[in-house]
């Protein structure tokens, strides 16, 4: 009934099986009969024993750890949400709007101002150690470099089906190949099916080695910049959008300029493999006005720390937006960002709990899959039922953790949440007890004492009525 996975033989450089190895045997024959896989396919099989071991391990070890992790995420997230909202509310009440001329205005306070960025005295940014080191120079907030090369790429598609008996699973892995733009080197020698017709048709040659003279993809920023009379450190500078194409550079030797891009073919260029393009972006030099929020310390702007409160300490505010933004607009945007993050983490925590509870039923699914013929259908049904049933305790636990944190930090909201959690949990437990009692009553029989003693029944005996 059980088939075990045969290891995939190692390949030589041309994609053929290494000496001493043949095609995988046993698993494919057991699961798929005489069916032969295509030259770009592998057949993998997991036995019922292996699946049962994995299911038990997930139910006993992984699911409890996942539940604890989800509780930690939800608890931390609610604490963070409350503390951030308090910091934003305090910042909105205490912020001072100042001008651009006096660096000492409201020193030591949370300030907000709209000034133009100064480009004077900035260090020119260059793609160092590359072909473009001498031809590209940008004196702005940041320089973003994007390098891409057309390379042969392997895609893997898995199709898994349950065996008709034994609880095992058979997976057909199909490898396909295409030429695509990639920003890092793809080692085509590590592909699984180099001898397949799909690789020969769509690629046919290996990717060239990534040249060391190509610039590195990424963004470099100024260490600091000035806006009016104030100095903005790097964490503010990194908030400046780097989205404007820079095309006013000359092409280095061996490169061709095409609009704002520089192109070059590395290697023979078969089917476009090796074609390379490089582009550069910077901040918009025609829109230099920025709105800054932070603490002013004698002209240097930094993060402002909110006052400590119940269970909240060390929460900070700082922001930079392009253009002119009002106080209400800025703080409304900060509240929206904090709220969006809160809901995303709540959803993630709930899904983690839901998944953890569903894994507790994993061994039942595998046990049902072992039944001949109808096993896979029973296993799928158990999996679907487990998914639905586990939603209730997952939701209850998520609300319970959120409620406990809010009881401590916001009692007016937390106490109703805790009550709802308790009602939901009691309902789940009560339903389980009710079902258990109903099942016990269905199996019981009534014992009745007869009115008269039937013939052949001795004293002390009783008659049973079903």
Tab-separated table of N, CA, C and O in Angstrom, residues 134-221:
chain	number	residue	atom	x	y	z
A	134	UNK	N	32.790	56.905	-14.327
A	134	UNK	CA	33.241	58.226	-14.784
A	134	UNK	C	32.192	58.963	-15.608
A	134	UNK	O	32.279	60.193	-15.738
A	135	UNK	N	31.205	58.251	-16.142
A	135	UNK	CA	30.228	58.902	-17.021
A	135	UNK	C	28.947	59.301	-16.302
A	135	UNK	O	28.188	60.133	-16.820
A	136	UNK	N	28.675	58.731	-15.140
A	136	UNK	CA	27.442	59.028	-14.410
A	136	UNK	C	27.795	59.713	-13.101
A	136	UNK	O	28.568	59.182	-12.291
A	137	UNK	N	27.220	60.882	-12.889
A	137	UNK	CA	27.412	61.642	-11.649
A	137	UNK	C	26.145	62.452	-11.394
A	137	UNK	O	25.689	63.189	-12.275
A	138	UNK	N	25.595	62.316	-10.195
A	138	UNK	CA	24.330	62.991	-9.876
A	138	UNK	C	24.438	63.629	-8.503
A	138	UNK	O	24.703	62.945	-7.510
A	139	UNK	N	24.223	64.925	-8.448
A	139	UNK	CA	24.245	65.665	-7.183
A	139	UNK	C	22.814	65.910	-6.732
A	139	UNK	O	22.247	66.997	-6.912
A	140	UNK	N	22.240	64.892	-6.145
A	140	UNK	CA	20.872	64.972	-5.670
A	140	UNK	C	20.711	64.200	-4.387
A	140	UNK	O	21.683	63.818	-3.728
A	141	UNK	N	19.460	63.954	-4.011
A	141	UNK	CA	19.198	63.260	-2.757
A	141	UNK	C	19.630	61.811	-2.809
A	141	UNK	O	20.119	61.260	-1.817
A	142	UNK	N	19.456	61.168	-3.964
A	142	UNK	CA	19.810	59.764	-4.072
A	142	UNK	C	19.934	59.346	-5.514
A	142	UNK	O	19.380	59.984	-6.418
A	143	UNK	N	20.666	58.273	-5.746
A	143	UNK	CA	20.857	57.725	-7.087
A	143	UNK	C	20.475	56.250	-7.050
A	143	UNK	O	21.056	55.465	-6.296
A	144	UNK	N	19.485	55.911	-7.853
A	144	UNK	CA	19.027	54.524	-7.929
A	144	UNK	C	19.525	53.906	-9.230
A	144	UNK	O	19.321	54.459	-10.312
A	145	UNK	N	20.139	52.743	-9.107
A	145	UNK	CA	20.677	52.027	-10.263
A	145	UNK	C	19.897	50.734	-10.452
A	145	UNK	O	19.719	49.969	-9.501
A	146	UNK	N	19.433	50.506	-11.670
A	146	UNK	CA	18.706	49.276	-12.005
A	146	UNK	C	19.441	48.574	-13.127
A	146	UNK	O	19.585	49.124	-14.224
A	147	UNK	N	19.933	47.364	-12.861
A	147	UNK	CA	20.678	46.574	-13.829
A	147	UNK	C	19.914	45.284	-14.086
A	147	UNK	O	19.550	44.567	-13.142
A	148	UNK	N	19.678	44.977	-15.363
A	148	UNK	CA	18.961	43.754	-15.723
A	148	UNK	C	19.623	43.105	-16.929
A	148	UNK	O	20.137	43.788	-17.817
A	149	UNK	N	19.594	41.777	-16.919
A	149	UNK	CA	20.123	41.008	-18.042
A	149	UNK	C	19.100	39.953	-18.436
A	149	UNK	O	18.470	39.339	-17.570
A	150	UNK	N	18.931	39.776	-19.750
A	150	UNK	CA	18.058	38.703	-20.220
A	150	UNK	C	18.767	37.374	-20.015
A	150	UNK	O	19.866	37.156	-20.529
A	151	UNK	N	18.107	36.469	-19.262
A	151	UNK	CA	18.700	35.190	-18.941
A	151	UNK	C	17.667	34.079	-19.074
A	151	UNK	O	16.458	34.325	-19.010
A	152	UNK	N	18.178	32.884	-19.245
A	152	UNK	CA	17.297	31.720	-19.247
A	152	UNK	C	16.883	31.429	-17.812
A	152	UNK	O	17.728	31.351	-16.912
A	153	UNK	N	15.581	31.279	-17.599
A	153	UNK	CA	15.034	31.097	-16.260
A	153	UNK	C	14.227	29.807	-16.221
A	153	UNK	O	13.489	29.496	-17.170
A	154	UNK	N	14.379	29.063	-15.144
A	154	UNK	CA	13.632	27.811	-14.959
A	154	UNK	C	12.412	28.062	-14.089
A	154	UNK	O	12.502	28.702	-13.044
A	155	UNK	N	11.268	27.550	-14.527
A	155	UNK	CA	10.028	27.623	-13.753
A	155	UNK	C	9.604	26.207	-13.363
A	155	UNK	O	9.719	25.268	-14.158
A	156	UNK	N	9.107	26.077	-12.159
A	156	UNK	CA	8.722	24.777	-11.631
A	156	UNK	C	7.232	24.771	-11.304
A	156	UNK	O	6.746	25.629	-10.576
A	157	UNK	N	6.518	23.823	-11.866
A	157	UNK	CA	5.081	23.669	-11.614
A	157	UNK	C	4.832	22.286	-11.022
A	157	UNK	O	5.286	21.272	-11.569
A	158	UNK	N	4.141	22.237	-9.876
A	158	UNK	CA	3.871	20.980	-9.184
A	158	UNK	C	2.378	20.660	-9.228
A	158	UNK	O	1.555	21.517	-8.932
A	159	UNK	N	2.074	19.444	-9.572
A	159	UNK	CA	0.692	18.948	-9.561
A	159	UNK	C	0.656	17.693	-8.698
A	159	UNK	O	1.300	16.692	-9.021
A	160	UNK	N	-0.078	17.756	-7.598
A	160	UNK	CA	-0.107	16.669	-6.627
A	160	UNK	C	-1.480	16.009	-6.607
A	160	UNK	O	-2.506	16.696	-6.604
A	161	UNK	N	-1.477	14.691	-6.583
A	161	UNK	CA	-2.709	13.915	-6.483
A	161	UNK	C	-2.527	12.848	-5.421
A	161	UNK	O	-1.443	12.299	-5.244
A	162	UNK	N	-3.627	12.551	-4.721
A	162	UNK	CA	-3.589	11.493	-3.717
A	162	UNK	C	-3.690	10.135	-4.387
A	162	UNK	O	-4.392	9.963	-5.386
A	163	UNK	N	-2.982	9.150	-3.801
A	163	UNK	CA	-3.088	7.782	-4.297
A	163	UNK	C	-4.450	7.197	-3.922
A	163	UNK	O	-5.061	7.600	-2.925
A	164	UNK	N	-4.909	6.222	-4.688
A	164	UNK	CA	-6.222	5.630	-4.425
A	164	UNK	C	-6.235	4.786	-3.163
A	164	UNK	O	-7.299	4.466	-2.639
A	165	UNK	N	-5.055	4.420	-2.666
A	165	UNK	CA	-4.969	3.647	-1.429
A	165	UNK	C	-3.606	3.891	-0.797
A	165	UNK	O	-2.644	4.239	-1.480
A	166	UNK	N	-3.544	3.708	0.505
A	166	UNK	CA	-2.271	3.804	1.191
A	166	UNK	C	-1.960	5.147	1.793
A	166	UNK	O	-1.014	5.270	2.552
A	167	UNK	N	-2.728	6.186	1.459
A	167	UNK	CA	-2.522	7.493	2.053
A	167	UNK	C	-1.379	8.292	1.470
A	167	UNK	O	-1.036	9.360	1.990
A	168	UNK	N	-0.757	7.796	0.400
A	168	UNK	CA	0.367	8.512	-0.194
A	168	UNK	C	-0.068	9.596	-1.161
A	168	UNK	O	-1.243	9.745	-1.494
A	169	UNK	N	0.927	10.378	-1.610
A	169	UNK	CA	0.694	11.440	-2.586
A	169	UNK	C	1.742	11.354	-3.690
A	169	UNK	O	2.917	11.094	-3.418
A	170	UNK	N	1.311	11.541	-4.904
A	170	UNK	CA	2.220	11.552	-6.045
A	170	UNK	C	2.241	12.953	-6.645
A	170	UNK	O	1.190	13.539	-6.901
A	171	UNK	N	3.430	13.486	-6.837
A	171	UNK	CA	3.605	14.834	-7.359
A	171	UNK	C	4.376	14.785	-8.665
A	171	UNK	O	5.461	14.189	-8.736
A	172	UNK	N	3.819	15.373	-9.705
A	172	UNK	CA	4.495	15.511	-10.987
A	172	UNK	C	5.053	16.927	-11.067
A	172	UNK	O	4.305	17.900	-11.019
A	173	UNK	N	6.375	17.024	-11.162
A	173	UNK	CA	7.054	18.314	-11.218
A	173	UNK	C	7.441	18.588	-12.659
A	173	UNK	O	8.198	17.812	-13.270
A	174	UNK	N	6.912	19.668	-13.232
A	174	UNK	CA	7.189	20.035	-14.619
A	174	UNK	C	8.077	21.271	-14.639
A	174	UNK	O	7.759	22.287	-14.012
A	175	UNK	N	9.182	21.183	-15.369
A	175	UNK	CA	10.122	22.293	-15.491
A	175	UNK	C	10.002	22.901	-16.881
A	175	UNK	O	10.075	22.183	-17.892
A	176	UNK	N	9.775	24.203	-16.928
A	176	UNK	CA	9.715	24.930	-18.193
A	176	UNK	C	10.744	26.056	-18.172
A	176	UNK	O	11.170	26.510	-17.101
A	177	UNK	N	11.099	26.518	-19.354
A	177	UNK	CA	12.198	27.482	-19.468
A	177	UNK	C	11.786	28.628	-20.387
A	177	UNK	O	11.054	28.442	-21.362
A	178	UNK	N	12.251	29.832	-20.035
A	178	UNK	CA	11.968	31.021	-20.828
A	178	UNK	C	13.082	32.034	-20.614
A	178	UNK	O	13.834	31.958	-19.633
A	179	UNK	N	13.186	32.974	-21.526
A	179	UNK	CA	14.183	34.045	-21.439
A	179	UNK	C	13.504	35.279	-20.862
A	179	UNK	O	12.532	35.785	-21.431
A	180	UNK	N	14.010	35.748	-19.724
A	180	UNK	CA	13.385	36.875	-19.018
A	180	UNK	C	14.459	37.812	-18.477
A	180	UNK	O	15.626	37.437	-18.318
A	181	UNK	N	14.024	39.037	-18.165
A	181	UNK	CA	14.903	40.011	-17.535
A	181	UNK	C	15.070	39.658	-16.063
A	181	UNK	O	14.094	39.429	-15.362
A	182	UNK	N	16.311	39.634	-15.593
A	182	UNK	CA	16.621	39.370	-14.199
A	182	UNK	C	17.691	40.354	-13.720
A	182	UNK	O	18.600	40.707	-14.466
A	183	UNK	N	17.555	40.780	-12.453
A	183	UNK	CA	18.474	41.776	-11.899
A	183	UNK	C	19.662	41.141	-11.179
A	183	UNK	O	20.464	41.850	-10.583
A	184	UNK	N	19.778	39.823	-11.207
A	184	UNK	CA	20.921	39.133	-10.617
A	184	UNK	C	21.210	37.896	-11.445
A	184	UNK	O	20.375	37.439	-12.237
A	185	UNK	N	22.370	37.322	-11.223
A	185	UNK	CA	22.812	36.201	-12.035
A	185	UNK	C	21.988	34.952	-11.741
A	185	UNK	O	21.729	34.603	-10.586
A	186	UNK	N	21.586	34.257	-12.809
A	186	UNK	CA	20.875	32.983	-12.707
A	186	UNK	C	21.812	31.891	-13.210
A	186	UNK	O	22.234	31.910	-14.382
A	187	UNK	N	22.147	30.952	-12.339
A	187	UNK	CA	23.067	29.872	-12.700
A	187	UNK	C	22.311	28.797	-13.480
A	187	UNK	O	21.627	27.952	-12.897
A	188	UNK	N	22.433	28.826	-14.793
A	188	UNK	CA	21.700	27.881	-15.626
A	188	UNK	C	22.281	26.470	-15.538
A	188	UNK	O	21.611	25.497	-15.904
A	189	UNK	N	23.512	26.323	-15.054
A	189	UNK	CA	24.101	24.992	-14.928
A	189	UNK	C	23.397	24.170	-13.845
A	189	UNK	O	23.554	22.949	-13.810
A	190	UNK	N	22.658	24.831	-12.965
A	190	UNK	CA	21.953	24.133	-11.888
A	190	UNK	C	20.525	23.749	-12.277
A	190	UNK	O	19.782	23.230	-11.440
A	191	UNK	N	20.137	23.989	-13.527
A	191	UNK	CA	18.788	23.639	-13.957
A	191	UNK	C	18.600	22.123	-13.923
A	191	UNK	O	19.553	21.348	-14.102
A	192	UNK	N	17.361	21.687	-13.754
A	192	UNK	CA	17.068	20.272	-13.578
A	192	UNK	C	17.020	19.502	-14.902
A	192	UNK	O	17.396	18.331	-14.951
A	193	UNK	N	16.527	20.119	-15.966
A	193	UNK	CA	16.273	19.385	-17.201
A	193	UNK	C	16.968	20.044	-18.386
A	193	UNK	O	16.343	20.539	-19.323
A	194	UNK	N	18.288	20.032	-18.362
A	194	UNK	CA	19.054	20.654	-19.451
A	194	UNK	C	18.983	19.851	-20.742
A	194	UNK	O	19.283	20.381	-21.819
A	195	UNK	N	18.601	18.596	-20.639
A	195	UNK	CA	18.509	17.773	-21.851
A	195	UNK	C	17.103	17.754	-22.437
A	195	UNK	O	16.872	17.075	-23.441
A	196	UNK	N	16.174	18.490	-21.839
A	196	UNK	CA	14.788	18.463	-22.316
A	196	UNK	C	14.624	19.311	-23.568
A	196	UNK	O	15.392	20.245	-23.835
A	197	UNK	N	13.605	18.980	-24.347
A	197	UNK	CA	13.309	19.761	-25.548
A	197	UNK	C	12.874	21.175	-25.200
A	197	UNK	O	13.124	22.112	-25.967
A	198	UNK	N	12.222	21.339	-24.035
A	198	UNK	CA	11.774	22.675	-23.641
A	198	UNK	C	12.966	23.605	-23.436
A	198	UNK	O	12.935	24.761	-23.871
A	199	UNK	N	14.019	23.123	-22.792
A	199	UNK	CA	15.212	23.964	-22.601
A	199	UNK	C	15.911	24.220	-23.930
A	199	UNK	O	16.337	25.355	-24.206
A	200	UNK	N	16.029	23.199	-24.766
A	200	UNK	CA	16.712	23.373	-26.050
A	200	UNK	C	15.973	24.346	-26.959
A	200	UNK	O	16.590	25.132	-27.672
A	201	UNK	N	14.636	24.301	-26.901
A	201	UNK	CA	13.844	25.161	-27.778
A	201	UNK	C	13.826	26.604	-27.312
A	201	UNK	O	13.981	27.534	-28.116
A	202	UNK	N	13.650	26.823	-26.006
A	202	UNK	CA	13.474	28.182	-25.490
A	202	UNK	C	14.771	28.868	-25.076
A	202	UNK	O	14.815	30.101	-25.021
A	203	UNK	N	15.797	28.089	-24.781
A	203	UNK	CA	17.072	28.687	-24.358
A	203	UNK	C	18.206	28.180	-25.242
A	203	UNK	O	18.726	28.908	-26.066
A	204	UNK	N	18.596	26.939	-25.038
A	204	UNK	CA	19.611	26.334	-25.894
A	204	UNK	C	21.039	26.682	-25.550
A	204	UNK	O	21.965	26.097	-26.113
A	205	UNK	N	21.263	27.635	-24.662
A	205	UNK	CA	22.617	28.010	-24.266
A	205	UNK	C	22.592	28.497	-22.827
A	205	UNK	O	21.547	28.937	-22.323
A	206	UNK	N	23.740	28.419	-22.165
A	206	UNK	CA	23.819	28.820	-20.771
A	206	UNK	C	23.930	30.342	-20.648
A	206	UNK	O	24.372	31.042	-21.577
A	207	UNK	N	23.531	30.832	-19.482
A	207	UNK	CA	23.638	32.270	-19.217
A	207	UNK	C	25.101	32.667	-19.067
A	207	UNK	O	25.886	31.945	-18.457
A	208	UNK	N	25.472	33.812	-19.609
A	208	UNK	CA	26.859	34.276	-19.437
A	208	UNK	C	27.125	34.677	-17.990
A	208	UNK	O	26.205	35.007	-17.238
A	209	UNK	N	28.387	34.620	-17.613
A	209	UNK	CA	28.775	35.027	-16.264
A	209	UNK	C	28.521	36.525	-16.087
A	209	UNK	O	28.752	37.323	-16.996
A	210	UNK	N	28.004	36.879	-14.910
A	210	UNK	CA	27.695	38.289	-14.617
A	210	UNK	C	28.999	39.088	-14.516
A	210	UNK	O	29.822	38.821	-13.641
A	211	UNK	N	29.211	40.079	-15.394
A	211	UNK	CA	30.482	40.816	-15.388
A	211	UNK	C	30.646	41.650	-14.112
A	211	UNK	O	29.685	42.238	-13.604
A	212	UNK	N	31.873	41.721	-13.623
A	212	UNK	CA	32.158	42.520	-12.429
A	212	UNK	C	32.110	44.013	-12.717
A	212	UNK	O	32.050	44.823	-11.788
A	213	UNK	N	32.144	44.392	-13.994
A	213	UNK	CA	32.122	45.812	-14.350
A	213	UNK	C	30.717	46.382	-14.426
A	213	UNK	O	30.553	47.582	-14.666
A	214	UNK	N	29.695	45.523	-14.246
A	214	UNK	CA	28.330	46.038	-14.192
A	214	UNK	C	28.098	46.717	-12.848
A	214	UNK	O	28.573	46.237	-11.812
A	215	UNK	N	27.362	47.826	-12.822
A	215	UNK	CA	27.054	48.454	-11.525
A	215	UNK	C	26.130	47.570	-10.707
A	215	UNK	O	25.467	46.673	-11.230
A	216	UNK	N	26.086	47.825	-9.428
A	216	UNK	CA	25.232	47.069	-8.515
A	216	UNK	C	23.860	47.719	-8.411
A	216	UNK	O	23.753	48.934	-8.231
A	217	UNK	N	22.821	46.917	-8.547
A	217	UNK	CA	21.465	47.446	-8.401
A	217	UNK	C	21.235	47.884	-6.957
A	217	UNK	O	21.629	47.204	-6.011
A	218	UNK	N	20.567	49.032	-6.801
A	218	UNK	CA	20.286	49.547	-5.468
A	218	UNK	C	20.254	51.057	-5.471
A	218	UNK	O	20.362	51.706	-6.531
A	219	UNK	N	20.098	51.638	-4.297
A	219	UNK	CA	19.985	53.089	-4.154
A	219	UNK	C	20.985	53.582	-3.119
A	219	UNK	O	21.090	53.005	-2.036
A	220	UNK	N	21.707	54.626	-3.473
A	220	UNK	CA	22.602	55.298	-2.529
A	220	UNK	C	22.035	56.691	-2.257
A	220	UNK	O	21.512	57.356	-3.161
A	221	UNK	N	22.129	57.130	-0.979
A	221	UNK	CA	21.568	58.407	-0.566
A	221	UNK	C	22.664	59.300	0.013
A	221	UNK	O	23.728	58.824	0.435
